[in-house]
PDB file of C-alpha atoms in Angstrom:
ATOM      1  CA  MET A 242      80.989-110.391  -2.519  1.00  0.00           C
ATOM      2  CA  LYS A 243      82.961-107.513  -0.990  1.00  0.00           C
ATOM      3  CA  TYR A 244      82.920-103.901  -2.131  1.00  0.00           C
ATOM      4  CA  ARG A 245      85.218-100.955  -1.559  1.00  0.00           C
ATOM      5  CA  LYS A 246      83.914 -97.420  -1.208  1.00  0.00           C
ATOM      6  CA  ARG A 247      84.996 -95.253  -4.114  1.00  0.00           C
ATOM      7  CA  PRO A 248      87.297 -92.409  -3.213  1.00  0.00           C
ATOM      8  CA  VAL A 249      85.224 -89.267  -3.225  1.00  0.00           C
ATOM      9  CA  VAL A 250      85.893 -85.796  -1.844  1.00  0.00           C
ATOM     10  CA  ILE A 251      83.094 -84.316   0.261  1.00  0.00           C
ATOM     11  CA  ASP A 252      82.520 -81.069   2.135  1.00  0.00           C
ATOM     12  CA  ALA A 253      81.540 -81.359   5.787  1.00  0.00           C
ATOM     13  CA  VAL A 254      81.158 -79.200   8.877  1.00  0.00           C
ATOM     14  CA  GLN A 255      81.071 -80.560  12.409  1.00  0.00           C
ATOM     15  CA  TRP A 256      78.215 -79.165  14.466  1.00  0.00           C
ATOM     16  CA  HIS A 257      79.189 -77.789  17.864  1.00  0.00           C
ATOM     17  CA  ASP A 258      76.826 -76.033  20.205  1.00  0.00           C
ATOM     18  CA  ASN A 259      78.207 -72.639  19.112  1.00  0.00           C
ATOM     19  CA  ASN A 260      78.334 -72.806  15.287  1.00  0.00           C
ATOM     20  CA  LEU A 261      74.705 -73.103  14.222  1.00  0.00           C
ATOM     21  CA  ASP A 262      75.068 -70.067  11.928  1.00  0.00           C
ATOM     22  CA  GLU A 263      77.965 -71.797  10.143  1.00  0.00           C
ATOM     23  CA  ILE A 264      75.862 -74.966   9.720  1.00  0.00           C
ATOM     24  CA  LYS A 265      72.930 -72.950   8.349  1.00  0.00           C
ATOM     25  CA  ALA A 266      75.200 -71.121   5.885  1.00  0.00           C
ATOM     26  CA  PHE A 267      76.735 -74.431   4.772  1.00  0.00           C
ATOM     27  CA  ALA A 268      73.561 -76.503   4.424  1.00  0.00           C
ATOM     28  CA  CYS A 269      71.066 -73.693   3.652  1.00  0.00           C
ATOM     29  CA  ASP A 270      67.522 -75.035   3.272  1.00  0.00           C
ATOM     30  CA  ALA A 271      68.518 -78.524   4.435  1.00  0.00           C
ATOM     31  CA  VAL A 272      68.688 -77.283   8.038  1.00  0.00           C
ATOM     32  CA  GLY A 273      65.433 -77.398   9.932  1.00  0.00           C
ATOM     33  CA  GLU A 274      64.515 -76.637  13.495  1.00  0.00           C
ATOM     34  CA  VAL A 275      66.760 -76.954  16.530  1.00  0.00           C
ATOM     35  CA  TYR A 276      65.126 -78.600  19.518  1.00  0.00           C
ATOM     36  CA  ASN A 277      65.724 -80.560  22.723  1.00  0.00           C
ATOM     37  CA  GLY A 278      67.437 -77.639  24.414  1.00  0.00           C
ATOM     38  CA  GLY A 279      69.640 -76.955  21.393  1.00  0.00           C
ATOM     39  CA  THR A 280      71.182 -80.430  21.249  1.00  0.00           C
ATOM     40  CA  ASN A 281      69.314 -81.762  18.213  1.00  0.00           C
ATOM     41  CA  LEU A 282      68.897 -80.386  14.712  1.00  0.00           C
ATOM     42  CA  ILE A 283      66.653 -81.537  11.873  1.00  0.00           C
ATOM     43  CA  VAL A 284      68.475 -82.104   8.568  1.00  0.00           C
ATOM     44  CA  HIS A 285      66.311 -82.572   5.488  1.00  0.00           C
ATOM     45  CA  THR A 286      67.874 -85.372   3.421  1.00  0.00           C
ATOM     46  CA  LEU A 287      66.885 -87.188   0.246  1.00  0.00           C
ATOM     47  CA  GLU A 288      65.445 -89.914   2.492  1.00  0.00           C
ATOM     48  CA  GLY A 289      63.448 -87.489   4.639  1.00  0.00           C
ATOM     49  CA  ALA A 290      64.109 -85.621   7.871  1.00  0.00           C
ATOM     50  CA  MET A 291      66.991 -86.921   9.988  1.00  0.00           C
ATOM     51  CA  VAL A 292      68.169 -85.823  13.426  1.00  0.00           C
ATOM     52  CA  ALA A 293      71.699 -84.540  13.981  1.00  0.00           C
ATOM     53  CA  SER A 294      73.139 -84.259  17.472  1.00  0.00           C
ATOM     54  CA  VAL A 295      75.823 -81.868  18.681  1.00  0.00           C
ATOM     55  CA  ASN A 296      79.235 -83.105  17.396  1.00  0.00           C
ATOM     56  CA  ASP A 297      77.721 -84.856  14.369  1.00  0.00           C
ATOM     57  CA  PHE A 298      79.118 -83.892  10.979  1.00  0.00           C
ATOM     58  CA  ILE A 299      76.828 -82.402   8.353  1.00  0.00           C
ATOM     59  CA  ILE A 300      77.995 -83.711   4.976  1.00  0.00           C
ATOM     60  CA  ARG A 301      77.311 -82.421   1.485  1.00  0.00           C
ATOM     61  CA  GLY A 302      77.113 -85.474  -0.761  1.00  0.00           C
ATOM     62  CA  VAL A 303      78.265 -85.844  -4.349  1.00  0.00           C
ATOM     63  CA  ASN A 304      74.859 -84.730  -5.680  1.00  0.00           C
ATOM     64  CA  GLY A 305      74.600 -81.671  -3.416  1.00  0.00           C
ATOM     65  CA  GLU A 306      72.426 -83.431  -0.843  1.00  0.00           C
ATOM     66  CA  PHE A 307      73.026 -83.040   2.902  1.00  0.00           C
ATOM     67  CA  TYR A 308      72.935 -85.593   5.674  1.00  0.00           C
ATOM     68  CA  PRO A 309      74.217 -86.001   9.242  1.00  0.00           C
ATOM     69  CA  CYS A 310      76.966 -88.444  10.182  1.00  0.00           C
ATOM     70  CA  LYS A 311      78.059 -89.583  13.641  1.00  0.00           C
ATOM     71  CA  PRO A 312      81.669 -88.636  14.492  1.00  0.00           C
ATOM     72  CA  TYR A 313      82.878 -92.230  14.926  1.00  0.00           C
ATOM     73  CA  ILE A 314      81.535 -93.187  11.485  1.00  0.00           C
ATOM     74  CA  PHE A 315      82.948 -90.023   9.903  1.00  0.00           C
ATOM     75  CA  GLU A 316      86.415 -90.718  11.328  1.00  0.00           C
ATOM     76  CA  LYS A 317      86.361 -94.310  10.011  1.00  0.00           C
ATOM     77  CA  THR A 318      85.189 -93.225   6.560  1.00  0.00           C
ATOM     78  CA  TYR A 319      86.854 -89.881   5.795  1.00  0.00           C
ATOM     79  CA  GLU A 320      90.223 -88.213   6.223  1.00  0.00           C
ATOM     80  CA  PRO A 321      91.298 -84.608   5.630  1.00  0.00           C
ATOM     81  CA  ILE A 322      92.780 -83.845   2.226  1.00  0.00           C
ATOM     82  CA  GLY A 323      95.469 -81.375   1.277  1.00  0.00           C
ATOM     83  CA  ALA A 324      94.757 -78.193  -0.650  1.00  0.00           C
ATOM     84  CA  GLU A 325      96.296 -79.708  -3.786  1.00  0.00           C
ATOM     85  CA  GLU A 326      93.554 -82.374  -3.859  1.00  0.00           C
ATOM     86  CA  GLU A 327      90.604 -79.960  -3.636  1.00  0.00           C
TER      87      GLU A 327
END
């Protein structure tokens, strides 16, 4: 059987090496330590701690949870919406 992902609007911020403060403000307590020379970040998810790398997106899910997403997966799954859809 095949399934289609339901259309859902999410908030996300892409992590670059110069916007850690923006990520921390967005994800609050879900952001853990930065390590590996500043290229990895711990994100506390519902499934436990996950590692985000520079350029990954940090997504706020439909229940307020946070998780990292690789850019190539994000681009296949999500698209920007217009202000009228927010």
